[in-house]
């Protein structure tokens, strides 16, 4: 293997584009319901200042915020995960490369019918500094000697779990049954 070999994986623009389109449709539906005010008379009417109007305005604001974040993801073509002979660098959860020597095990985790990779790392201060604090999980809720671990979600990545799994197995061993070894 040559030095500094790496695989870069970006976000899946197809998946993000579909979610973006559905969000735009939801925003338009809320705006249309405010404009035409269905059931203007009767028990189900959308009167000015009523619960229906509030619900539509609240839904519009939440969906608009989602559209803003999705727009950022759609225009970002940079890789978010780099996997190489130096280690793994997931820009969503770390600020630098996490070396393979600091990773004790990699296991496959199935969450809500979606496969992800769980990396258990040593408690080295150098490695802990590169992880964003909110992304670190402790086994046993801070029990002495509990390893740090972080989950790399594959659903949003281009190529999904298969691309992530193939890239990691090129540089680090993952058991075939998915359990930590």
PDB file of C-alpha atoms in Angstrom:
ATOM      1  CA  UNK A   1       0.000   0.000   0.000  1.00  0.00           C
ATOM      2  CA  UNK A   2       1.335   3.427  -0.877  1.00  0.00           C
ATOM      3  CA  UNK A   3       1.666   6.155   1.723  1.00  0.00           C
ATOM      4  CA  UNK A   4      -1.188   8.578   2.295  1.00  0.00           C
ATOM      5  CA  UNK A   5      -3.732   6.508   0.357  1.00  0.00           C
ATOM      6  CA  UNK A   6      -7.298   7.529   1.239  1.00  0.00           C
ATOM      7  CA  UNK A   7     -10.921   7.208   0.183  1.00  0.00           C
ATOM      8  CA  UNK A   8     -13.181  10.260   0.416  1.00  0.00           C
ATOM      9  CA  UNK A   9     -16.949   9.886   0.764  1.00  0.00           C
ATOM     10  CA  UNK A  10     -19.353  12.797   0.346  1.00  0.00           C
ATOM     11  CA  UNK A  11     -23.001  13.217   1.259  1.00  0.00           C
ATOM     12  CA  UNK A  12     -25.642  11.594  -0.953  1.00  0.00           C
ATOM     13  CA  UNK A  13     -27.119  14.436  -2.983  1.00  0.00           C
ATOM     14  CA  UNK A  14     -29.892  12.205  -4.382  1.00  0.00           C
ATOM     15  CA  UNK A  15     -31.255  11.381  -0.925  1.00  0.00           C
ATOM     16  CA  UNK A  16     -30.889  14.975   0.251  1.00  0.00           C
ATOM     17  CA  UNK A  17     -32.560  16.256  -2.943  1.00  0.00           C
ATOM     18  CA  UNK A  18     -35.592  14.014  -2.413  1.00  0.00           C
ATOM     19  CA  UNK A  19     -35.966  15.205   1.188  1.00  0.00           C
ATOM     20  CA  UNK A  20     -35.541  18.798  -0.022  1.00  0.00           C
ATOM     21  CA  UNK A  21     -38.301  18.371  -2.651  1.00  0.00           C
ATOM     22  CA  UNK A  22     -40.698  16.854  -0.105  1.00  0.00           C
ATOM     23  CA  UNK A  23     -39.949  19.733   2.281  1.00  0.00           C
ATOM     24  CA  UNK A  24     -40.687  22.317  -0.408  1.00  0.00           C
ATOM     25  CA  UNK A  25     -43.989  20.565  -1.168  1.00  0.00           C
ATOM     26  CA  UNK A  26     -44.895  20.587   2.535  1.00  0.00           C
ATOM     27  CA  UNK A  27     -44.067  24.293   2.777  1.00  0.00           C
ATOM     28  CA  UNK A  28     -46.248  25.037  -0.259  1.00  0.00           C
ATOM     29  CA  UNK A  29     -49.112  22.959   1.178  1.00  0.00           C
ATOM     30  CA  UNK A  30     -49.002  24.908   4.461  1.00  0.00           C
ATOM     31  CA  UNK A  31     -48.879  28.236   2.630  1.00  0.00           C
ATOM     32  CA  UNK A  32     -51.772  27.190   0.382  1.00  0.00           C
ATOM     33  CA  UNK A  33     -53.880  26.128   3.354  1.00  0.00           C
ATOM     34  CA  UNK A  34     -53.289  29.533   4.963  1.00  0.00           C
ATOM     35  CA  UNK A  35     -54.199  31.281   1.720  1.00  0.00           C
ATOM     36  CA  UNK A  36     -57.445  29.432   0.943  1.00  0.00           C
ATOM     37  CA  UNK A  37     -58.439  28.798   4.585  1.00  0.00           C
ATOM     38  CA  UNK A  38     -60.370  25.533   4.098  1.00  0.00           C
ATOM     39  CA  UNK A  39     -63.617  25.216   5.980  1.00  0.00           C
ATOM     40  CA  UNK A  40     -63.966  28.946   6.566  1.00  0.00           C
ATOM     41  CA  UNK A  41     -67.330  28.345   8.191  1.00  0.00           C
ATOM     42  CA  UNK A  42     -68.271  25.510  10.480  1.00  0.00           C
ATOM     43  CA  UNK A  43     -66.630  23.518  13.256  1.00  0.00           C
ATOM     44  CA  UNK A  44     -63.423  22.831  11.312  1.00  0.00           C
ATOM     45  CA  UNK A  45     -62.880  26.370  10.085  1.00  0.00           C
ATOM     46  CA  UNK A  46     -59.452  28.003  10.044  1.00  0.00           C
ATOM     47  CA  UNK A  47     -60.226  31.339  11.612  1.00  0.00           C
ATOM     48  CA  UNK A  48     -57.664  34.078  12.001  1.00  0.00           C
ATOM     49  CA  UNK A  49     -55.772  33.571  15.243  1.00  0.00           C
ATOM     50  CA  UNK A  50     -57.103  30.050  15.696  1.00  0.00           C
ATOM     51  CA  UNK A  51     -55.334  26.770  16.332  1.00  0.00           C
ATOM     52  CA  UNK A  52     -55.385  25.797  12.653  1.00  0.00           C
ATOM     53  CA  UNK A  53     -53.669  28.990  11.625  1.00  0.00           C
ATOM     54  CA  UNK A  54     -51.084  28.591  14.381  1.00  0.00           C
ATOM     55  CA  UNK A  55     -50.393  24.977  13.361  1.00  0.00           C
ATOM     56  CA  UNK A  56     -49.918  25.958   9.711  1.00  0.00           C
ATOM     57  CA  UNK A  57     -47.584  28.855  10.604  1.00  0.00           C
ATOM     58  CA  UNK A  58     -45.585  26.692  13.013  1.00  0.00           C
ATOM     59  CA  UNK A  59     -45.255  23.922  10.405  1.00  0.00           C
ATOM     60  CA  UNK A  60     -44.131  26.472   7.806  1.00  0.00           C
ATOM     61  CA  UNK A  61     -41.407  27.811  10.113  1.00  0.00           C
ATOM     62  CA  UNK A  62     -40.094  24.320  10.991  1.00  0.00           C
ATOM     63  CA  UNK A  63     -40.086  23.204   7.345  1.00  0.00           C
ATOM     64  CA  UNK A  64     -38.406  26.466   6.280  1.00  0.00           C
ATOM     65  CA  UNK A  65     -35.580  25.849   8.764  1.00  0.00           C
ATOM     66  CA  UNK A  66     -35.198  22.303   7.412  1.00  0.00           C
ATOM     67  CA  UNK A  67     -35.028  23.673   3.858  1.00  0.00           C
ATOM     68  CA  UNK A  68     -32.224  26.049   4.873  1.00  0.00           C
ATOM     69  CA  UNK A  69     -30.128  23.202   6.298  1.00  0.00           C
ATOM     70  CA  UNK A  70     -30.903  20.934   3.333  1.00  0.00           C
ATOM     71  CA  UNK A  71     -29.865  23.721   0.940  1.00  0.00           C
ATOM     72  CA  UNK A  72     -26.491  23.836   2.660  1.00  0.00           C
ATOM     73  CA  UNK A  73     -26.108  20.060   2.262  1.00  0.00           C
ATOM     74  CA  UNK A  74     -27.122  20.207  -1.416  1.00  0.00           C
ATOM     75  CA  UNK A  75     -24.545  22.864  -2.260  1.00  0.00           C
ATOM     76  CA  UNK A  76     -21.716  21.217  -0.306  1.00  0.00           C
ATOM     77  CA  UNK A  77     -19.708  18.885  -2.543  1.00  0.00           C
ATOM     78  CA  UNK A  78     -16.781  18.389  -0.173  1.00  0.00           C
ATOM     79  CA  UNK A  79     -16.129  14.980   1.292  1.00  0.00           C
ATOM     80  CA  UNK A  80     -17.377  14.546   4.830  1.00  0.00           C
ATOM     81  CA  UNK A  81     -15.557  11.295   5.599  1.00  0.00           C
ATOM     82  CA  UNK A  82     -12.007  10.393   4.672  1.00  0.00           C
ATOM     83  CA  UNK A  83     -10.710   6.903   5.341  1.00  0.00           C
ATOM     84  CA  UNK A  84      -7.093   6.073   4.716  1.00  0.00           C
ATOM     85  CA  UNK A  85      -3.947   4.515   6.001  1.00  0.00           C
ATOM     86  CA  UNK A  86      -3.695   7.354   8.560  1.00  0.00           C
ATOM     87  CA  UNK A  87      -7.087   6.423  10.091  1.00  0.00           C
ATOM     88  CA  UNK A  88     -10.587   7.873   9.804  1.00  0.00           C
ATOM     89  CA  UNK A  89     -11.619  11.526   9.633  1.00  0.00           C
ATOM     90  CA  UNK A  90     -15.371  12.090   9.893  1.00  0.00           C
ATOM     91  CA  UNK A  91     -15.797  15.856   9.744  1.00  0.00           C
ATOM     92  CA  UNK A  92     -19.209  15.560  11.429  1.00  0.00           C
ATOM     93  CA  UNK A  93     -17.745  14.142  14.645  1.00  0.00           C
ATOM     94  CA  UNK A  94     -14.019  14.905  14.726  1.00  0.00           C
ATOM     95  CA  UNK A  95     -11.660  17.758  14.061  1.00  0.00           C
ATOM     96  CA  UNK A  96      -8.681  15.670  12.918  1.00  0.00           C
ATOM     97  CA  UNK A  97      -7.655  12.154  11.885  1.00  0.00           C
ATOM     98  CA  UNK A  98      -8.303   9.365  14.385  1.00  0.00           C
ATOM     99  CA  UNK A  99      -5.446   6.890  13.843  1.00  0.00           C
ATOM    100  CA  UNK A 100      -6.127   3.165  13.412  1.00  0.00           C
ATOM    101  CA  UNK A 101      -3.812   2.491  16.347  1.00  0.00           C
ATOM    102  CA  UNK A 102      -6.289   4.281  18.639  1.00  0.00           C
ATOM    103  CA  UNK A 103      -9.276   2.253  17.375  1.00  0.00           C
ATOM    104  CA  UNK A 104      -9.650  -0.978  19.310  1.00  0.00           C
ATOM    105  CA  UNK A 105     -12.701  -2.441  17.542  1.00  0.00           C
ATOM    106  CA  UNK A 106     -15.078  -1.678  14.716  1.00  0.00           C
ATOM    107  CA  UNK A 107     -18.483  -3.324  14.745  1.00  0.00           C
ATOM    108  CA  UNK A 108     -21.629  -3.173  12.638  1.00  0.00           C
ATOM    109  CA  UNK A 109     -24.650  -1.756  14.436  1.00  0.00           C
ATOM    110  CA  UNK A 110     -28.207  -2.061  13.134  1.00  0.00           C
ATOM    111  CA  UNK A 111     -30.337   0.931  14.140  1.00  0.00           C
ATOM    112  CA  UNK A 112     -33.886   1.182  12.836  1.00  0.00           C
ATOM    113  CA  UNK A 113     -33.089  -1.178   9.933  1.00  0.00           C
ATOM    114  CA  UNK A 114     -30.114   0.961   8.950  1.00  0.00           C
ATOM    115  CA  UNK A 115     -26.557  -0.326   9.295  1.00  0.00           C
ATOM    116  CA  UNK A 116     -23.858   1.898  10.780  1.00  0.00           C
ATOM    117  CA  UNK A 117     -20.322   1.402  12.051  1.00  0.00           C
ATOM    118  CA  UNK A 118     -19.427   1.727  15.733  1.00  0.00           C
ATOM    119  CA  UNK A 119     -15.782   2.553  16.468  1.00  0.00           C
ATOM    120  CA  UNK A 120     -14.406   1.952  19.970  1.00  0.00           C
ATOM    121  CA  UNK A 121     -11.292   3.965  20.726  1.00  0.00           C
ATOM    122  CA  UNK A 122      -8.745   4.146  23.521  1.00  0.00           C
ATOM    123  CA  UNK A 123      -9.061   6.799  26.175  1.00  0.00           C
ATOM    124  CA  UNK A 124      -5.975   8.611  24.990  1.00  0.00           C
ATOM    125  CA  UNK A 125      -6.145  12.350  25.558  1.00  0.00           C
ATOM    126  CA  UNK A 126      -4.790  13.017  22.066  1.00  0.00           C
ATOM    127  CA  UNK A 127      -7.647  11.097  20.450  1.00  0.00           C
ATOM    128  CA  UNK A 128     -10.293  12.506  22.816  1.00  0.00           C
ATOM    129  CA  UNK A 129      -9.241  16.046  21.877  1.00  0.00           C
ATOM    130  CA  UNK A 130     -10.024  15.428  18.207  1.00  0.00           C
ATOM    131  CA  UNK A 131     -13.588  14.243  18.900  1.00  0.00           C
ATOM    132  CA  UNK A 132     -16.366  16.714  19.337  1.00  0.00           C
ATOM    133  CA  UNK A 133     -17.524  16.316  22.935  1.00  0.00           C
ATOM    134  CA  UNK A 134     -21.198  15.845  22.101  1.00  0.00           C
ATOM    135  CA  UNK A 135     -20.368  12.844  19.893  1.00  0.00           C
ATOM    136  CA  UNK A 136     -18.568  10.780  22.524  1.00  0.00           C
ATOM    137  CA  UNK A 137     -20.547   8.000  24.190  1.00  0.00           C
ATOM    138  CA  UNK A 138     -19.439   6.251  27.331  1.00  0.00           C
ATOM    139  CA  UNK A 139     -20.182   2.589  27.920  1.00  0.00           C
ATOM    140  CA  UNK A 140     -21.492   2.029  31.449  1.00  0.00           C
ATOM    141  CA  UNK A 141     -22.156   5.747  31.943  1.00  0.00           C
ATOM    142  CA  UNK A 142     -18.650   6.760  32.878  1.00  0.00           C
ATOM    143  CA  UNK A 143     -17.570   3.507  34.513  1.00  0.00           C
ATOM    144  CA  UNK A 144     -13.817   3.379  35.131  1.00  0.00           C
ATOM    145  CA  UNK A 145     -11.988   2.008  32.130  1.00  0.00           C
ATOM    146  CA  UNK A 146     -15.018   2.388  29.845  1.00  0.00           C
ATOM    147  CA  UNK A 147     -13.927   2.961  26.246  1.00  0.00           C
ATOM    148  CA  UNK A 148     -14.924   5.924  24.162  1.00  0.00           C
ATOM    149  CA  UNK A 149     -16.976   5.082  21.128  1.00  0.00           C
ATOM    150  CA  UNK A 150     -18.462   6.919  18.193  1.00  0.00           C
ATOM    151  CA  UNK A 151     -21.035   5.924  15.619  1.00  0.00           C
ATOM    152  CA  UNK A 152     -20.584   6.698  11.932  1.00  0.00           C
ATOM    153  CA  UNK A 153     -23.998   6.869  10.322  1.00  0.00           C
ATOM    154  CA  UNK A 154     -23.922   5.624   6.746  1.00  0.00           C
ATOM    155  CA  UNK A 155     -27.436   6.529   5.589  1.00  0.00           C
ATOM    156  CA  UNK A 156     -26.577  10.040   4.443  1.00  0.00           C
ATOM    157  CA  UNK A 157     -23.405   9.043   2.622  1.00  0.00           C
ATOM    158  CA  UNK A 158     -22.999   8.570  -1.124  1.00  0.00           C
ATOM    159  CA  UNK A 159     -22.998   4.807  -1.612  1.00  0.00           C
ATOM    160  CA  UNK A 160     -24.501   4.232   1.838  1.00  0.00           C
ATOM    161  CA  UNK A 161     -23.311   1.528   4.181  1.00  0.00           C
ATOM    162  CA  UNK A 162     -21.687  -0.501   1.409  1.00  0.00           C
ATOM    163  CA  UNK A 163     -19.297   2.322   0.460  1.00  0.00           C
ATOM    164  CA  UNK A 164     -18.437   3.036   4.097  1.00  0.00           C
ATOM    165  CA  UNK A 165     -17.940  -0.643   4.955  1.00  0.00           C
ATOM    166  CA  UNK A 166     -15.753  -1.306   1.905  1.00  0.00           C
ATOM    167  CA  UNK A 167     -13.587   1.737   2.614  1.00  0.00           C
ATOM    168  CA  UNK A 168     -13.049   0.823   6.263  1.00  0.00           C
ATOM    169  CA  UNK A 169     -12.337  -2.856   5.534  1.00  0.00           C
ATOM    170  CA  UNK A 170      -9.641  -1.795   3.078  1.00  0.00           C
ATOM    171  CA  UNK A 171      -7.657  -0.292   5.962  1.00  0.00           C
ATOM    172  CA  UNK A 172      -9.008  -1.957   9.140  1.00  0.00           C
ATOM    173  CA  UNK A 173     -10.464  -5.360   9.998  1.00  0.00           C
ATOM    174  CA  UNK A 174     -14.217  -5.695  10.657  1.00  0.00           C
ATOM    175  CA  UNK A 175     -15.580  -9.105  11.668  1.00  0.00           C
ATOM    176  CA  UNK A 176     -17.890 -10.661   9.044  1.00  0.00           C
ATOM    177  CA  UNK A 177     -20.650 -11.234  11.606  1.00  0.00           C
ATOM    178  CA  UNK A 178     -20.586  -7.550  12.576  1.00  0.00           C
ATOM    179  CA  UNK A 179     -19.803  -8.148  16.258  1.00  0.00           C
ATOM    180  CA  UNK A 180     -16.869  -6.511  17.913  1.00  0.00           C
ATOM    181  CA  UNK A 181     -13.860  -8.787  18.252  1.00  0.00           C
TER     182      UNK A 181
END
